[in-house]
Each structure stands twice: as C-alpha cells, then as structure tokens.
C-alpha cells in the first residue's frame, strides 16, 4: 500500500472563507513533502495540521487567495535561524515577477531595515519540470484569467493539481495519462476564469471525470450539489490516498 497522501487544507474559492483557501500538501508517510500554494486560511490550516509552517512550496499563480499567507510565512521563517533561507519556493518562471510584485515588493520588509523578503526563502524559478527531494515533477500552463499566469502540477502516476482553471482537456490528455488522481477547479457555475460543473461534464470523457476530485467551489451547499451530480468533492481537512509516484527519480552521482 502506498504511503503517499494528499491533505486538503482548504477547498474554497476566494470568497468561501469557511471552506479555506484552496491549498494542499502532498504527504509521504504522513509528513509534509510538498505544499501547493500559500493562502492565508490555508496556512492556518497547515500549521494546525503539522504544528509548523511549510518547508517546501509550489506556487500555481499569484492571486491573493493563493499567496496571501506569504507575509506571515516570511515572519515565521526569517526570525527562525534554523529555517531562514532554507524554505524552498518553486515558482514557474513567468510568475516570478508577479509573485514578487504581490508579496515581496513592499519597501523595507522590516521597519528596522536590513532584510529582503527573499532572504527568508530559497526561490527556485522552474520551467516545464523540476526536481524536489530527488523526484521529478512536471509543470504545465492552465487557462485562468490570462495566458501564462497560472500553472498546474503533476506528480506522475500519483496526482495532478490543476490550480485555478477553465477546462483543459488537451493538457490532461498529456499530463494525466498515467491514471493519476486529478484535483480540479470546479464550482457549481463557471465563469471566464474558472470551471463550472456543466463545463466539466461537457469537456471531459468519463475516464477523466472518474478520477477528478473537485475543489475551489463557493459553499458547503455548492459542494453538496456537485456531489449530488455524482462527482467526488474534496472537503477541508480531508486526506486522500494516492498511488505511489512513477515519476523519474534522481540517480546517485558518482563523479
């Protein structure tokens, strides 16, 4: 049995405070392995679950319900000598200036001076793939708000996290072709930046729909309505079993 799981810290859209900001952590052996996004409510849920702040994060996009926890994470990290400069933040390269503008550009991050926002972290810009803890993860663009401003994440053979998106059947045909769980943005009603349930049902074949775990919906009632249509709906605090990854692993270097 696999020891890989996905913990949902929050499953709501930007207005659904009671459901928590959309954020999750891939776990191995019950311990956090890689966290996806850093919303304010999501960070609180993370700390309640693990008793500490994240040590490795991937950022899907720069909307504040996904990066609004970074100011608090900076404080937790910068003033802890054991963590400062060691918390790795993987950011798709096109997002680096956007994330910087959103969370790091405020002048004099400390009133006393002497600190830069990124001093607390190890920022790693990434392209279409990156290595974390010796495992290769894949990154792909999604359809959210504006081109090249939002990205999904794949841990091959285990899970795909779409991030906020419209339907992306062409991407999932490529990046979810190994029977992965697909955590997919879906509300009861769609809009130009997000998937609605009718969009989901129209765009995806049954084989994809059967693997979808829906999140980023607007309310508890909307979640129940999605479930009543036969869909699997994520809940705040839920821990979902994952298959063991089949992603490439780094080989020992013998140089």
CSV table of C-alpha atoms in Angstrom, one decimal:
chain,number,residue,atom,x,y,z
A,1,UNK,CA,0.0,0.0,0.0
A,2,UNK,CA,1.3,3.5,-0.9
A,3,UNK,CA,2.4,5.8,1.9
A,4,UNK,CA,1.6,8.9,-0.3
A,5,UNK,CA,-1.4,11.1,0.5
A,6,UNK,CA,-2.8,14.5,-0.3
A,7,UNK,CA,-4.0,16.7,2.5
A,8,UNK,CA,-6.6,19.4,1.6
A,9,UNK,CA,-6.0,22.4,3.7
A,10,UNK,CA,-8.8,24.4,2.0
A,11,UNK,CA,-11.1,23.8,-0.9
A,12,UNK,CA,-13.0,27.1,-1.3
A,13,UNK,CA,-12.9,29.9,-3.9
A,14,UNK,CA,-11.7,33.4,-3.0
A,15,UNK,CA,-14.9,34.3,-1.2
A,16,UNK,CA,-15.5,31.0,0.6
A,17,UNK,CA,-13.6,31.7,3.8
A,18,UNK,CA,-15.4,29.0,5.7
A,19,UNK,CA,-14.0,26.4,3.3
A,20,UNK,CA,-10.5,27.7,3.5
A,21,UNK,CA,-8.3,28.9,0.7
A,22,UNK,CA,-7.5,26.3,-2.0
A,23,UNK,CA,-4.3,24.8,-0.8
A,24,UNK,CA,-2.9,21.2,-0.3
A,25,UNK,CA,0.1,19.3,0.8
A,26,UNK,CA,1.5,16.1,-0.8
A,27,UNK,CA,2.5,13.9,2.1
A,28,UNK,CA,4.8,10.9,2.3
A,29,UNK,CA,4.5,8.7,5.4
A,30,UNK,CA,2.1,11.2,6.9
A,31,UNK,CA,4.6,14.0,6.8
A,32,UNK,CA,4.5,17.1,4.5
A,33,UNK,CA,6.5,16.6,1.3
A,34,UNK,CA,5.5,19.5,-0.9
A,35,UNK,CA,2.8,22.1,-0.3
A,36,UNK,CA,0.8,23.7,-3.1
A,37,UNK,CA,0.2,27.4,-2.7
A,38,UNK,CA,0.0,29.5,0.5
A,39,UNK,CA,-3.3,31.2,1.1
A,40,UNK,CA,-4.0,32.9,4.4
A,41,UNK,CA,-6.6,30.4,5.7
A,42,UNK,CA,-4.7,27.5,4.1
A,43,UNK,CA,-1.6,28.5,6.0
A,44,UNK,CA,-3.5,28.5,9.3
A,45,UNK,CA,-4.9,25.0,8.5
A,46,UNK,CA,-1.4,23.8,7.6
A,47,UNK,CA,0.0,25.0,10.9
A,48,UNK,CA,-2.9,23.3,12.8
A,49,UNK,CA,-2.2,20.0,11.0
A,50,UNK,CA,1.6,19.9,11.4
A,51,UNK,CA,2.5,22.3,14.2
A,52,UNK,CA,4.9,24.2,11.9
A,53,UNK,CA,5.0,26.2,8.7
A,54,UNK,CA,5.7,24.8,5.3
A,55,UNK,CA,9.3,24.0,4.3
A,56,UNK,CA,8.7,23.4,0.5
A,57,UNK,CA,6.1,25.0,-1.7
A,58,UNK,CA,5.0,25.2,-5.3
A,59,UNK,CA,3.1,28.3,-6.4
A,60,UNK,CA,0.3,27.9,-9.0
A,61,UNK,CA,-0.4,31.6,-9.6
A,62,UNK,CA,-0.3,35.0,-7.9
A,63,UNK,CA,-3.9,35.7,-6.9
A,64,UNK,CA,-4.1,36.6,-3.3
A,65,UNK,CA,-6.2,33.7,-2.1
A,66,UNK,CA,-3.2,31.5,-3.2
A,67,UNK,CA,-0.3,33.7,-2.0
A,68,UNK,CA,-1.8,35.8,0.8
A,69,UNK,CA,-0.1,33.7,3.5
A,70,UNK,CA,3.4,34.6,2.4
A,71,UNK,CA,3.7,37.7,4.6
A,72,UNK,CA,3.1,35.6,7.7
A,73,UNK,CA,5.3,32.8,6.4
A,74,UNK,CA,8.1,35.3,5.9
A,75,UNK,CA,7.9,36.3,9.6
A,76,UNK,CA,7.8,32.7,10.7
A,77,UNK,CA,10.8,31.9,8.6
A,78,UNK,CA,13.0,34.9,8.7
A,79,UNK,CA,13.1,35.0,12.5
A,80,UNK,CA,13.9,31.3,12.8
A,81,UNK,CA,17.6,30.8,12.3
A,82,UNK,CA,17.1,27.1,11.5
A,83,UNK,CA,14.6,27.9,8.7
A,84,UNK,CA,15.9,31.2,7.3
A,85,UNK,CA,17.0,30.7,3.7
A,86,UNK,CA,16.1,27.0,3.7
A,87,UNK,CA,12.3,27.1,2.9
A,88,UNK,CA,12.3,26.3,-0.9
A,89,UNK,CA,9.7,28.1,-3.0
A,90,UNK,CA,9.3,26.7,-6.6
A,91,UNK,CA,7.7,29.3,-8.9
A,92,UNK,CA,7.1,28.9,-12.6
A,93,UNK,CA,9.4,31.3,-14.3
A,94,UNK,CA,6.7,33.5,-15.9
A,95,UNK,CA,5.2,34.0,-12.4
A,96,UNK,CA,8.3,35.2,-10.7
A,97,UNK,CA,7.7,38.9,-11.3
A,98,UNK,CA,4.0,38.6,-10.5
A,99,UNK,CA,4.7,36.8,-7.2
A,100,UNK,CA,7.4,39.4,-6.4
A,101,UNK,CA,5.0,42.3,-7.0
A,102,UNK,CA,2.3,40.7,-5.0
A,103,UNK,CA,4.2,39.6,-1.9
A,104,UNK,CA,7.8,40.8,-1.9
A,105,UNK,CA,7.9,44.3,-3.3
A,106,UNK,CA,6.8,46.3,-0.3
A,107,UNK,CA,9.7,48.6,0.6
A,108,UNK,CA,11.6,47.8,3.8
A,109,UNK,CA,10.0,44.4,4.5
A,110,UNK,CA,11.2,45.0,8.1
A,111,UNK,CA,10.8,48.5,9.6
A,112,UNK,CA,14.3,48.1,11.1
A,113,UNK,CA,15.8,47.5,7.7
A,114,UNK,CA,18.5,45.1,6.8
A,115,UNK,CA,16.2,42.4,5.3
A,116,UNK,CA,15.0,41.5,1.9
A,117,UNK,CA,11.8,39.4,1.5
A,118,UNK,CA,13.5,36.6,-0.3
A,119,UNK,CA,16.2,36.3,2.4
A,120,UNK,CA,13.8,34.1,4.2
A,121,UNK,CA,13.4,31.7,1.3
A,122,UNK,CA,15.2,29.8,-1.4
A,123,UNK,CA,13.4,30.9,-4.5
A,124,UNK,CA,13.7,28.4,-7.4
A,125,UNK,CA,12.2,29.5,-10.7
A,126,UNK,CA,11.1,26.4,-12.7
A,127,UNK,CA,10.2,25.6,-16.3
A,128,UNK,CA,8.3,22.6,-17.5
A,129,UNK,CA,9.7,20.3,-14.8
A,130,UNK,CA,11.8,20.5,-11.6
A,131,UNK,CA,13.3,18.1,-9.0
A,132,UNK,CA,12.2,18.1,-5.4
A,133,UNK,CA,13.7,15.7,-2.9
A,134,UNK,CA,15.1,13.6,-5.8
A,135,UNK,CA,11.7,13.3,-7.6
A,136,UNK,CA,10.8,14.9,-10.9
A,137,UNK,CA,7.6,16.9,-11.0
A,138,UNK,CA,6.0,18.4,-14.2
A,139,UNK,CA,4.6,21.9,-14.7
A,140,UNK,CA,2.0,22.9,-17.3
A,141,UNK,CA,0.1,26.1,-18.2
A,142,UNK,CA,-3.6,26.2,-17.5
A,143,UNK,CA,-6.4,28.5,-18.5
A,144,UNK,CA,-7.0,31.1,-15.8
A,145,UNK,CA,-7.6,34.8,-16.3
A,146,UNK,CA,-4.7,35.5,-18.7
A,147,UNK,CA,-2.2,33.4,-20.6
A,148,UNK,CA,1.0,32.2,-18.8
A,149,UNK,CA,-0.2,33.4,-15.4
A,150,UNK,CA,-1.3,30.1,-13.9
A,151,UNK,CA,0.2,26.6,-13.9
A,152,UNK,CA,-0.7,23.1,-12.8
A,153,UNK,CA,1.5,20.4,-11.2
A,154,UNK,CA,1.9,16.7,-11.9
A,155,UNK,CA,3.5,14.0,-9.8
A,156,UNK,CA,3.5,11.3,-12.4
A,157,UNK,CA,1.5,8.2,-11.5
A,158,UNK,CA,0.2,9.8,-8.4
A,159,UNK,CA,-1.7,13.1,-8.7
A,160,UNK,CA,-2.3,16.2,-10.8
A,161,UNK,CA,-3.3,19.6,-9.3
A,162,UNK,CA,-4.9,21.8,-11.9
A,163,UNK,CA,-4.8,25.1,-10.0
A,164,UNK,CA,-7.5,27.6,-10.9
A,165,UNK,CA,-8.5,26.9,-14.5
A,166,UNK,CA,-11.1,26.6,-17.2
A,167,UNK,CA,-11.4,23.1,-18.7
A,168,UNK,CA,-8.0,21.9,-20.1
A,169,UNK,CA,-8.8,18.6,-21.9
A,170,UNK,CA,-5.7,18.9,-24.1
A,171,UNK,CA,-3.4,19.3,-21.1
A,172,UNK,CA,-4.9,16.5,-19.1
A,173,UNK,CA,-4.6,14.2,-22.1
A,174,UNK,CA,-0.9,14.7,-21.8
A,175,UNK,CA,-0.3,15.4,-18.1
A,176,UNK,CA,-2.8,13.0,-16.6
A,177,UNK,CA,-2.3,9.9,-18.8
A,178,UNK,CA,-0.9,7.6,-16.0
A,179,UNK,CA,-4.1,7.1,-14.0
A,180,UNK,CA,-3.4,10.0,-11.6
A,181,UNK,CA,-5.9,11.5,-9.2
A,182,UNK,CA,-6.9,14.9,-10.7
A,183,UNK,CA,-7.7,17.6,-8.2
A,184,UNK,CA,-9.7,20.0,-10.5
A,185,UNK,CA,-11.0,23.5,-10.0
A,186,UNK,CA,-14.8,23.3,-10.3
A,187,UNK,CA,-17.7,25.3,-8.9
A,188,UNK,CA,-21.4,25.0,-9.5
A,189,UNK,CA,-21.3,27.8,-12.0
A,190,UNK,CA,-18.4,28.6,-14.4
A,191,UNK,CA,-17.0,32.0,-15.4
A,192,UNK,CA,-14.2,33.2,-17.7
A,193,UNK,CA,-11.5,32.1,-15.2
A,194,UNK,CA,-13.0,29.0,-13.5
A,195,UNK,CA,-14.6,25.7,-14.5
A,196,UNK,CA,-18.3,25.1,-13.7
A,197,UNK,CA,-19.8,21.7,-13.4
A,198,UNK,CA,-21.5,21.8,-16.8
A,199,UNK,CA,-18.2,22.8,-18.4
A,200,UNK,CA,-16.5,19.9,-16.6
A,201,UNK,CA,-19.2,17.4,-17.8
A,202,UNK,CA,-19.2,18.7,-21.3
A,203,UNK,CA,-15.4,18.8,-21.9
A,204,UNK,CA,-14.1,15.7,-20.2
A,205,UNK,CA,-14.7,12.0,-21.1
A,206,UNK,CA,-15.9,9.6,-18.3
A,207,UNK,CA,-12.4,8.2,-17.8
A,208,UNK,CA,-11.2,11.7,-16.7
A,209,UNK,CA,-14.3,12.6,-14.7
A,210,UNK,CA,-14.0,9.4,-12.7
A,211,UNK,CA,-10.5,10.5,-11.5
A,212,UNK,CA,-11.5,14.1,-10.6
A,213,UNK,CA,-11.6,15.4,-7.1
A,214,UNK,CA,-13.3,18.8,-7.2
A,215,UNK,CA,-12.2,21.8,-5.2
A,216,UNK,CA,-12.5,25.6,-5.4
A,217,UNK,CA,-16.2,25.8,-5.0
A,218,UNK,CA,-18.3,28.5,-3.4
A,219,UNK,CA,-20.0,27.0,-0.4
A,220,UNK,CA,-20.9,23.8,1.5
A,221,UNK,CA,-24.2,23.8,-0.3
A,222,UNK,CA,-22.5,24.0,-3.7
A,223,UNK,CA,-20.2,21.1,-2.7
A,224,UNK,CA,-23.3,19.0,-1.8
A,225,UNK,CA,-24.8,19.9,-5.2
A,226,UNK,CA,-21.7,18.8,-7.0
A,227,UNK,CA,-21.7,15.6,-5.1
A,228,UNK,CA,-25.3,15.0,-5.9
A,229,UNK,CA,-24.4,15.0,-9.6
A,230,UNK,CA,-22.1,12.1,-8.9
A,231,UNK,CA,-18.8,13.9,-8.6
A,232,UNK,CA,-16.1,13.3,-5.9
A,233,UNK,CA,-15.8,16.5,-3.9
A,234,UNK,CA,-12.9,17.5,-1.7
A,235,UNK,CA,-13.6,18.6,1.8
A,236,UNK,CA,-11.5,20.8,4.1
A,237,UNK,CA,-9.0,18.8,6.1
A,238,UNK,CA,-9.6,15.6,4.0
A,239,UNK,CA,-6.6,13.3,3.5
A,240,UNK,CA,-6.8,11.5,0.2
A,241,UNK,CA,-4.9,8.3,-0.6
A,242,UNK,CA,-2.5,8.5,-3.6
A,243,UNK,CA,-0.9,5.9,-5.7
A,244,UNK,CA,2.9,5.7,-5.4
A,245,UNK,CA,4.6,8.0,-7.9
A,246,UNK,CA,6.1,6.6,-11.0
A,247,UNK,CA,7.9,9.9,-11.7
A,248,UNK,CA,11.6,9.8,-12.5
A,249,UNK,CA,14.0,9.7,-9.6
A,250,UNK,CA,17.4,11.2,-9.4
A,251,UNK,CA,20.3,8.7,-9.7
A,252,UNK,CA,23.2,8.9,-7.3
A,253,UNK,CA,26.1,10.9,-8.8
A,254,UNK,CA,29.3,9.0,-9.0
A,255,UNK,CA,31.5,11.8,-10.3
